[in-house]
Amino acid sequence: MTDWQPGISLDRLRQRGRILAELRGFFQSRNILEVDVPVLATTSVTDRNIESISAGVFADSGLCDVSAYLQTSPEYFMKRLLAAGSGDIFCLGKAFRKGEAGRRHNPEFTMLEWYRCGWDEHQLMAELGELIGTLLPGSAIQKISYADVFIQYLEIDPHRAELGCLQKLAVEAASSAWSDESRGNCLDLLFSLVIEPQLADGLVFVYDYPACQAALAKCYSDAQGREVGRRFEAFLNRVELANGYFELTDGQEQARRFAEDQQARIVASKPEMQVDQRLLAALESGLPECSGVALGVDRLLMQIEGATSLDQVMSFSWDRC
Amino acid sequence: MANYSTNEFRPGLKVMLDGDPCSILENEFVKPGKGQAFSRVKLRNLKTARVMEKTFKSGESLEAADVMDTDMQYLYNDGDFWCFMEPDTFEQHQATENAVGDALQWLSEQDVCVVTLYNGSPLSVTPPNHVELEIVETDPGLRGDTAQGGSKPAKLITGAVVKVPLFLDQGDLIRVDTRTGEYQGRAAAK
C-alpha cells in the first residue's frame, strides 16, 4: 500500500506553506481583517448546481437529530459579519462540495474569500489582478464581457440567442443528446467545452454574466439594454480560479432568488434545502454596498507549480483520504 | 443489465452506447463552480474499434454491456470460423473472421488469447503480447553481420511480415511483440 503517502512533493509542500503565508500577508498589509467562520452549520446554500455534504451533529446523543451541513463557502457567515459592521474581511479556510472529484475538483478544498466595502466588481477584479501579479509576476491580464467572449468564439449573443440555437450548439459540442436542456445548462456546457479551452494565457476576467446566472450579484441593464448580473469569473491559464459579485444587498430580491432555486431543485429532484433565514435577516438589517470574491487556493497552487492535477498540490486529495 | 451512472464511469467499464458495446477509456469531471456538472468521456466502440468523445450530464447513466474478457486457447480454423476453448470448462466458441481481425496474423494453435465475449459470442480477439514464430520467407542471411544497421522484411509462418536484422534466415524462430509488430529477438528452438 503506497497511498498512505501525500500526493504533494516535499518541495511543493513547503511552497504551499509559503503561498498561504503570502496570501495572508497581502491582506494584512492592506488592513483587511482575517476572520475564521464555521464550516458546520444548520443550513447551507440553495444553489441548484451545488450540493452540500450533510452531517448528523447530535445523531448519537439521543437528542433530536439536527441535520447540519459542511459549508460550500464562507459567504453567508461573512455577509453576516459585514452586516454586523466588520468592515473589510478575508477568510482562508476549507469549503466542501458533494460529488465533486476529479483532476480539478476535490470534495474538500481550500478557499480564499474576501470582501471590500464600497467597492464595485471592477475595483475588486483589479485587486485580484494585483494579488496574482505578486504570486505570478508578469502574468498577462485580460478583461472581456460574457457576451463578447461568446461572440468571439461562438458568434452568438448569449443573452439574446434563441434557446433552440443554444441547444443545437450544445448538442454539437457534447456529441450527445442535449436537446431538452435549459438555457443555463447549454451556456455552461458551451462555456466549459468550447470557450474555456481557447481562453488566453494568464489571467482572464469574464464579467456581466447572464441574469439567470447572477446568483448573489446585483443585476443591471448593460449598454445594449441586456439584463445582466454584476458577477465575474477569473480564469488562470484556462482554469476557473475565482468567482465574484458586486453583492446583492436587497433582502427581498435575495429571498425571491432563493425561492426560485428551491423550485428548480424540486423540478430536478434534488434534495430540498432550507433557506438561511439568518442571512436574509442580516440583509434586511442592512448589508453595506460591497464586492466579494472567492478563489480556489489549490487551483492557484496548480497553476503556480505547473501541476496537472490537484493531487499534486494537496497533502492528501480525496483518493488518499 | 445494470445501469452505470457517470460517477461510476471508470477506465475499462463496458457500456452500451447507441446499440453498440463500448469500453470507457477516460472520464473527466468538468464543472463550472456555479454551473451544471458534466462528464467528458472517451470511449472505444468494441465492434468498430473507433474512439469517440462524448459529454454527459452528471447523473446520467448508461446500460452495462454484457461483455466479458476471457482467456481462451486457440484450437483450429475450419475454413469459416476460428475455434477457441475455455481451458477450465472446455467450452468452445466459434469466432468469425471479423472478430479475429488483426489477431489472425499472429495466431498459432494452442496460443492463449483474450477473447472478448459479447452476449456470449466472440466480439474480438487479443493475441498474446509476445509470440514466437518461424520465419518462412526472407532474403538469405548475411552471416557475420550481427552489428546494428540494416533490416529486411521476413514473412512468418502465420502470414505476418515483420522487419528483422539481416543475419536471420528462413527457418529461424523469432520473438515478436504483437502490440507493435516489432521484432524482439531470436527465440530458442522449441
PDB file of N, CA, C and O in Angstrom, chain A residues 47 49 100-101 103 105 174-176 178 181 185 188-189 192-193 231 240 243 245, chain B residues 7 28-38 40 53-58 60:
ATOM      1  N   ASP A  47     -28.280  26.851  -4.016  1.00  0.00           N
ATOM      2  CA  ASP A  47     -27.824  26.784  -5.422  1.00  0.00           C
ATOM      3  C   ASP A  47     -28.297  25.511  -6.096  1.00  0.00           C
ATOM      4  O   ASP A  47     -28.142  24.427  -5.534  1.00  0.00           O
ATOM      5  N   ASN A  49     -26.990  23.972  -8.566  1.00  0.00           N
ATOM      6  CA  ASN A  49     -25.910  23.099  -9.038  1.00  0.00           C
ATOM      7  C   ASN A  49     -24.807  22.869  -8.007  1.00  0.00           C
ATOM      8  O   ASN A  49     -23.708  22.447  -8.350  1.00  0.00           O
ATOM      9  N   GLU A 100     -18.060  16.224  -6.020  1.00  0.00           N
ATOM     10  CA  GLU A 100     -17.114  16.856  -6.930  1.00  0.00           C
ATOM     11  C   GLU A 100     -15.724  16.272  -6.713  1.00  0.00           C
ATOM     12  O   GLU A 100     -15.072  16.548  -5.715  1.00  0.00           O
ATOM     13  N   ALA A 101     -15.289  15.445  -7.641  1.00  0.00           N
ATOM     14  CA  ALA A 101     -13.951  14.880  -7.553  1.00  0.00           C
ATOM     15  C   ALA A 101     -13.422  14.670  -8.956  1.00  0.00           C
ATOM     16  O   ALA A 101     -14.157  14.250  -9.847  1.00  0.00           O
ATOM     17  N   ARG A 103      -9.636  15.762 -11.635  1.00  0.00           N
ATOM     18  CA  ARG A 103      -8.335  16.406 -11.720  1.00  0.00           C
ATOM     19  C   ARG A 103      -8.361  17.814 -11.119  1.00  0.00           C
ATOM     20  O   ARG A 103      -7.412  18.256 -10.497  1.00  0.00           O
ATOM     21  N   HIS A 105     -11.069  18.989  -9.191  1.00  0.00           N
ATOM     22  CA  HIS A 105     -12.064  19.068  -8.127  1.00  0.00           C
ATOM     23  C   HIS A 105     -11.708  18.123  -6.995  1.00  0.00           C
ATOM     24  O   HIS A 105     -11.187  17.038  -7.232  1.00  0.00           O
ATOM     25  N   ALA A 174     -21.236  18.565 -27.386  1.00  0.00           N
ATOM     26  CA  ALA A 174     -21.215  17.411 -26.474  1.00  0.00           C
ATOM     27  C   ALA A 174     -21.264  16.092 -27.229  1.00  0.00           C
ATOM     28  O   ALA A 174     -21.039  15.052 -26.657  1.00  0.00           O
ATOM     29  N   SER A 175     -21.567  16.120 -28.525  1.00  0.00           N
ATOM     30  CA  SER A 175     -21.878  14.934 -29.334  1.00  0.00           C
ATOM     31  C   SER A 175     -22.759  13.951 -28.576  1.00  0.00           C
ATOM     32  O   SER A 175     -22.493  12.770 -28.535  1.00  0.00           O
ATOM     33  N   SER A 176     -23.776  14.476 -27.920  1.00  0.00           N
ATOM     34  CA  SER A 176     -24.792  13.598 -27.340  1.00  0.00           C
ATOM     35  C   SER A 176     -26.091  14.384 -27.181  1.00  0.00           C
ATOM     36  O   SER A 176     -26.157  15.551 -27.510  1.00  0.00           O
ATOM     37  N   TRP A 178     -28.686  16.613 -26.030  1.00  0.00           N
ATOM     38  CA  TRP A 178     -28.815  17.741 -25.115  1.00  0.00           C
ATOM     39  C   TRP A 178     -29.994  18.617 -25.510  1.00  0.00           C
ATOM     40  O   TRP A 178     -30.073  19.763 -25.123  1.00  0.00           O
ATOM     41  N   GLU A 181     -32.286  20.706 -22.916  1.00  0.00           N
ATOM     42  CA  GLU A 181     -31.636  21.368 -21.789  1.00  0.00           C
ATOM     43  C   GLU A 181     -32.048  22.826 -21.631  1.00  0.00           C
ATOM     44  O   GLU A 181     -32.439  23.486 -22.587  1.00  0.00           O
ATOM     45  N   ASN A 185     -27.961  25.566 -18.584  1.00  0.00           N
ATOM     46  CA  ASN A 185     -27.135  24.374 -18.805  1.00  0.00           C
ATOM     47  C   ASN A 185     -26.419  24.422 -20.144  1.00  0.00           C
ATOM     48  O   ASN A 185     -25.255  24.031 -20.251  1.00  0.00           O
ATOM     49  N   ASP A 188     -23.556  26.879 -19.833  1.00  0.00           N
ATOM     50  CA  ASP A 188     -22.463  26.280 -19.049  1.00  0.00           C
ATOM     51  C   ASP A 188     -21.657  25.298 -19.890  1.00  0.00           C
ATOM     52  O   ASP A 188     -20.431  25.285 -19.857  1.00  0.00           O
ATOM     53  N   LEU A 189     -22.389  24.467 -20.638  1.00  0.00           N
ATOM     54  CA  LEU A 189     -21.721  23.450 -21.443  1.00  0.00           C
ATOM     55  C   LEU A 189     -20.852  24.107 -22.515  1.00  0.00           C
ATOM     56  O   LEU A 189     -19.676  23.752 -22.690  1.00  0.00           O
ATOM     57  N   SER A 192     -17.788  25.724 -20.927  1.00  0.00           N
ATOM     58  CA  SER A 192     -16.773  24.760 -20.451  1.00  0.00           C
ATOM     59  C   SER A 192     -16.081  24.021 -21.583  1.00  0.00           C
ATOM     60  O   SER A 192     -14.879  23.790 -21.525  1.00  0.00           O
ATOM     61  N   LEU A 193     -16.852  23.627 -22.597  1.00  0.00           N
ATOM     62  CA  LEU A 193     -16.272  22.769 -23.633  1.00  0.00           C
ATOM     63  C   LEU A 193     -15.665  23.549 -24.788  1.00  0.00           C
ATOM     64  O   LEU A 193     -14.707  23.108 -25.401  1.00  0.00           O
ATOM     65  N   ARG A 231     -21.652  39.911 -11.978  1.00  0.00           N
ATOM     66  CA  ARG A 231     -20.859  38.792 -11.494  1.00  0.00           C
ATOM     67  C   ARG A 231     -19.661  38.642 -12.427  1.00  0.00           C
ATOM     68  O   ARG A 231     -19.773  38.920 -13.623  1.00  0.00           O
ATOM     69  N   GLU A 240     -10.701  27.720 -14.277  1.00  0.00           N
ATOM     70  CA  GLU A 240     -11.546  28.598 -13.469  1.00  0.00           C
ATOM     71  C   GLU A 240     -10.914  28.751 -12.095  1.00  0.00           C
ATOM     72  O   GLU A 240     -10.623  27.768 -11.418  1.00  0.00           O
ATOM     73  N   ASN A 243     -14.617  33.455  -8.439  1.00  0.00           N
ATOM     74  CA  ASN A 243     -15.966  33.903  -8.790  1.00  0.00           C
ATOM     75  C   ASN A 243     -16.303  35.068  -7.867  1.00  0.00           C
ATOM     76  O   ASN A 243     -16.128  34.954  -6.653  1.00  0.00           O
ATOM     77  N   TYR A 245     -18.779  38.903  -7.048  1.00  0.00           N
ATOM     78  CA  TYR A 245     -20.012  39.663  -7.269  1.00  0.00           C
ATOM     79  C   TYR A 245     -19.874  41.090  -6.766  1.00  0.00           C
ATOM     80  O   TYR A 245     -19.177  41.338  -5.773  1.00  0.00           O
TER      81      TYR A 245
ATOM     82  N   ASN B   7     -20.814   8.911 -12.300  1.00  0.00           N
ATOM     83  CA  ASN B   7     -19.779   8.885 -11.255  1.00  0.00           C
ATOM     84  C   ASN B   7     -19.199   7.481 -11.043  1.00  0.00           C
ATOM     85  O   ASN B   7     -18.251   7.304 -10.286  1.00  0.00           O
ATOM     86  N   GLU B  28     -13.484  12.448 -17.540  1.00  0.00           N
ATOM     87  CA  GLU B  28     -13.025  13.671 -16.875  1.00  0.00           C
ATOM     88  C   GLU B  28     -14.220  14.440 -16.330  1.00  0.00           C
ATOM     89  O   GLU B  28     -15.177  14.711 -17.049  1.00  0.00           O
ATOM     90  N   PHE B  29     -14.145  14.781 -15.028  1.00  0.00           N
ATOM     91  CA  PHE B  29     -15.212  15.538 -14.378  1.00  0.00           C
ATOM     92  C   PHE B  29     -15.019  17.015 -14.700  1.00  0.00           C
ATOM     93  O   PHE B  29     -13.952  17.570 -14.482  1.00  0.00           O
ATOM     94  N   VAL B  30     -16.058  17.636 -15.267  1.00  0.00           N
ATOM     95  CA  VAL B  30     -15.991  19.056 -15.640  1.00  0.00           C
ATOM     96  C   VAL B  30     -17.141  19.764 -14.946  1.00  0.00           C
ATOM     97  O   VAL B  30     -18.278  19.312 -15.016  1.00  0.00           O
ATOM     98  N   LYS B  31     -16.840  20.880 -14.247  1.00  0.00           N
ATOM     99  CA  LYS B  31     -17.944  21.610 -13.619  1.00  0.00           C
ATOM    100  C   LYS B  31     -17.561  23.053 -13.379  1.00  0.00           C
ATOM    101  O   LYS B  31     -16.616  23.321 -12.655  1.00  0.00           O
ATOM    102  N   PRO B  32     -18.322  23.972 -13.998  1.00  0.00           N
ATOM    103  CA  PRO B  32     -18.125  25.374 -13.620  1.00  0.00           C
ATOM    104  C   PRO B  32     -18.605  25.535 -12.177  1.00  0.00           C
ATOM    105  O   PRO B  32     -19.581  24.879 -11.793  1.00  0.00           O
ATOM    106  N   GLY B  33     -17.914  26.351 -11.380  1.00  0.00           N
ATOM    107  CA  GLY B  33     -18.213  26.477  -9.955  1.00  0.00           C
ATOM    108  C   GLY B  33     -19.697  26.529  -9.640  1.00  0.00           C
ATOM    109  O   GLY B  33     -20.187  25.826  -8.770  1.00  0.00           O
ATOM    110  N   LYS B  34     -20.428  27.390 -10.358  1.00  0.00           N
ATOM    111  CA  LYS B  34     -21.847  27.584 -10.062  1.00  0.00           C
ATOM    112  C   LYS B  34     -22.730  26.805 -11.022  1.00  0.00           C
ATOM    113  O   LYS B  34     -23.953  26.929 -10.985  1.00  0.00           O
ATOM    114  N   GLY B  35     -22.121  26.066 -11.939  1.00  0.00           N
ATOM    115  CA  GLY B  35     -22.917  25.517 -13.037  1.00  0.00           C
ATOM    116  C   GLY B  35     -23.119  24.017 -12.995  1.00  0.00           C
ATOM    117  O   GLY B  35     -22.725  23.325 -12.067  1.00  0.00           O
ATOM    118  N   GLN B  36     -23.748  23.564 -14.046  1.00  0.00           N
ATOM    119  CA  GLN B  36     -24.050  22.155 -14.246  1.00  0.00           C
ATOM    120  C   GLN B  36     -22.749  21.332 -14.336  1.00  0.00           C
ATOM    121  O   GLN B  36     -21.797  21.757 -14.968  1.00  0.00           O
ATOM    122  N   ALA B  37     -22.745  20.151 -13.717  1.00  0.00           N
ATOM    123  CA  ALA B  37     -21.582  19.262 -13.791  1.00  0.00           C
ATOM    124  C   ALA B  37     -21.720  18.314 -14.981  1.00  0.00           C
ATOM    125  O   ALA B  37     -22.815  17.868 -15.298  1.00  0.00           O
ATOM    126  N   PHE B  38     -20.596  18.045 -15.638  1.00  0.00           N
ATOM    127  CA  PHE B  38     -20.572  17.150 -16.790  1.00  0.00           C
ATOM    128  C   PHE B  38     -19.503  16.088 -16.614  1.00  0.00           C
ATOM    129  O   PHE B  38     -18.577  16.266 -15.847  1.00  0.00           O
ATOM    130  N   ARG B  40     -16.888  14.301 -19.249  1.00  0.00           N
ATOM    131  CA  ARG B  40     -16.349  14.195 -20.609  1.00  0.00           C
ATOM    132  C   ARG B  40     -15.754  12.818 -20.732  1.00  0.00           C
ATOM    133  O   ARG B  40     -14.771  12.503 -20.060  1.00  0.00           O
ATOM    134  N   GLU B  53     -15.496  10.817 -28.359  1.00  0.00           N
ATOM    135  CA  GLU B  53     -15.614  11.569 -27.124  1.00  0.00           C
ATOM    136  C   GLU B  53     -17.038  12.082 -27.003  1.00  0.00           C
ATOM    137  O   GLU B  53     -17.574  12.625 -27.968  1.00  0.00           O
ATOM    138  N   LYS B  54     -17.629  11.887 -25.822  1.00  0.00           N
ATOM    139  CA  LYS B  54     -18.991  12.364 -25.599  1.00  0.00           C
ATOM    140  C   LYS B  54     -19.072  13.017 -24.230  1.00  0.00           C
ATOM    141  O   LYS B  54     -18.326  12.657 -23.326  1.00  0.00           O
ATOM    142  N   THR B  55     -19.979  13.975 -24.105  1.00  0.00           N
ATOM    143  CA  THR B  55     -20.157  14.653 -22.825  1.00  0.00           C
ATOM    144  C   THR B  55     -21.536  14.329 -22.269  1.00  0.00           C
ATOM    145  O   THR B  55     -22.532  14.470 -22.970  1.00  0.00           O
ATOM    146  N   PHE B  56     -21.565  13.877 -21.034  1.00  0.00           N
ATOM    147  CA  PHE B  56     -22.831  13.544 -20.377  1.00  0.00           C
ATOM    148  C   PHE B  56     -23.050  14.503 -19.216  1.00  0.00           C
ATOM    149  O   PHE B  56     -22.097  15.017 -18.637  1.00  0.00           O
ATOM    150  N   LYS B  57     -24.323  14.709 -18.881  1.00  0.00           N
ATOM    151  CA  LYS B  57     -24.648  15.468 -17.693  1.00  0.00           C
ATOM    152  C   LYS B  57     -24.376  14.559 -16.498  1.00  0.00           C
ATOM    153  O   LYS B  57     -24.687  13.382 -16.559  1.00  0.00           O
ATOM    154  N   SER B  58     -23.791  15.094 -15.421  1.00  0.00           N
ATOM    155  CA  SER B  58     -23.540  14.263 -14.244  1.00  0.00           C
ATOM    156  C   SER B  58     -24.841  13.629 -13.788  1.00  0.00           C
ATOM    157  O   SER B  58     -25.872  14.294 -13.751  1.00  0.00           O
ATOM    158  N   GLU B  60     -26.360  11.192 -15.387  1.00  0.00           N
ATOM    159  CA  GLU B  60     -26.912  10.386 -16.483  1.00  0.00           C
ATOM    160  C   GLU B  60     -26.322   8.983 -16.363  1.00  0.00           C
ATOM    161  O   GLU B  60     -25.251   8.800 -15.794  1.00  0.00           O
TER     162      GLU B  60
END
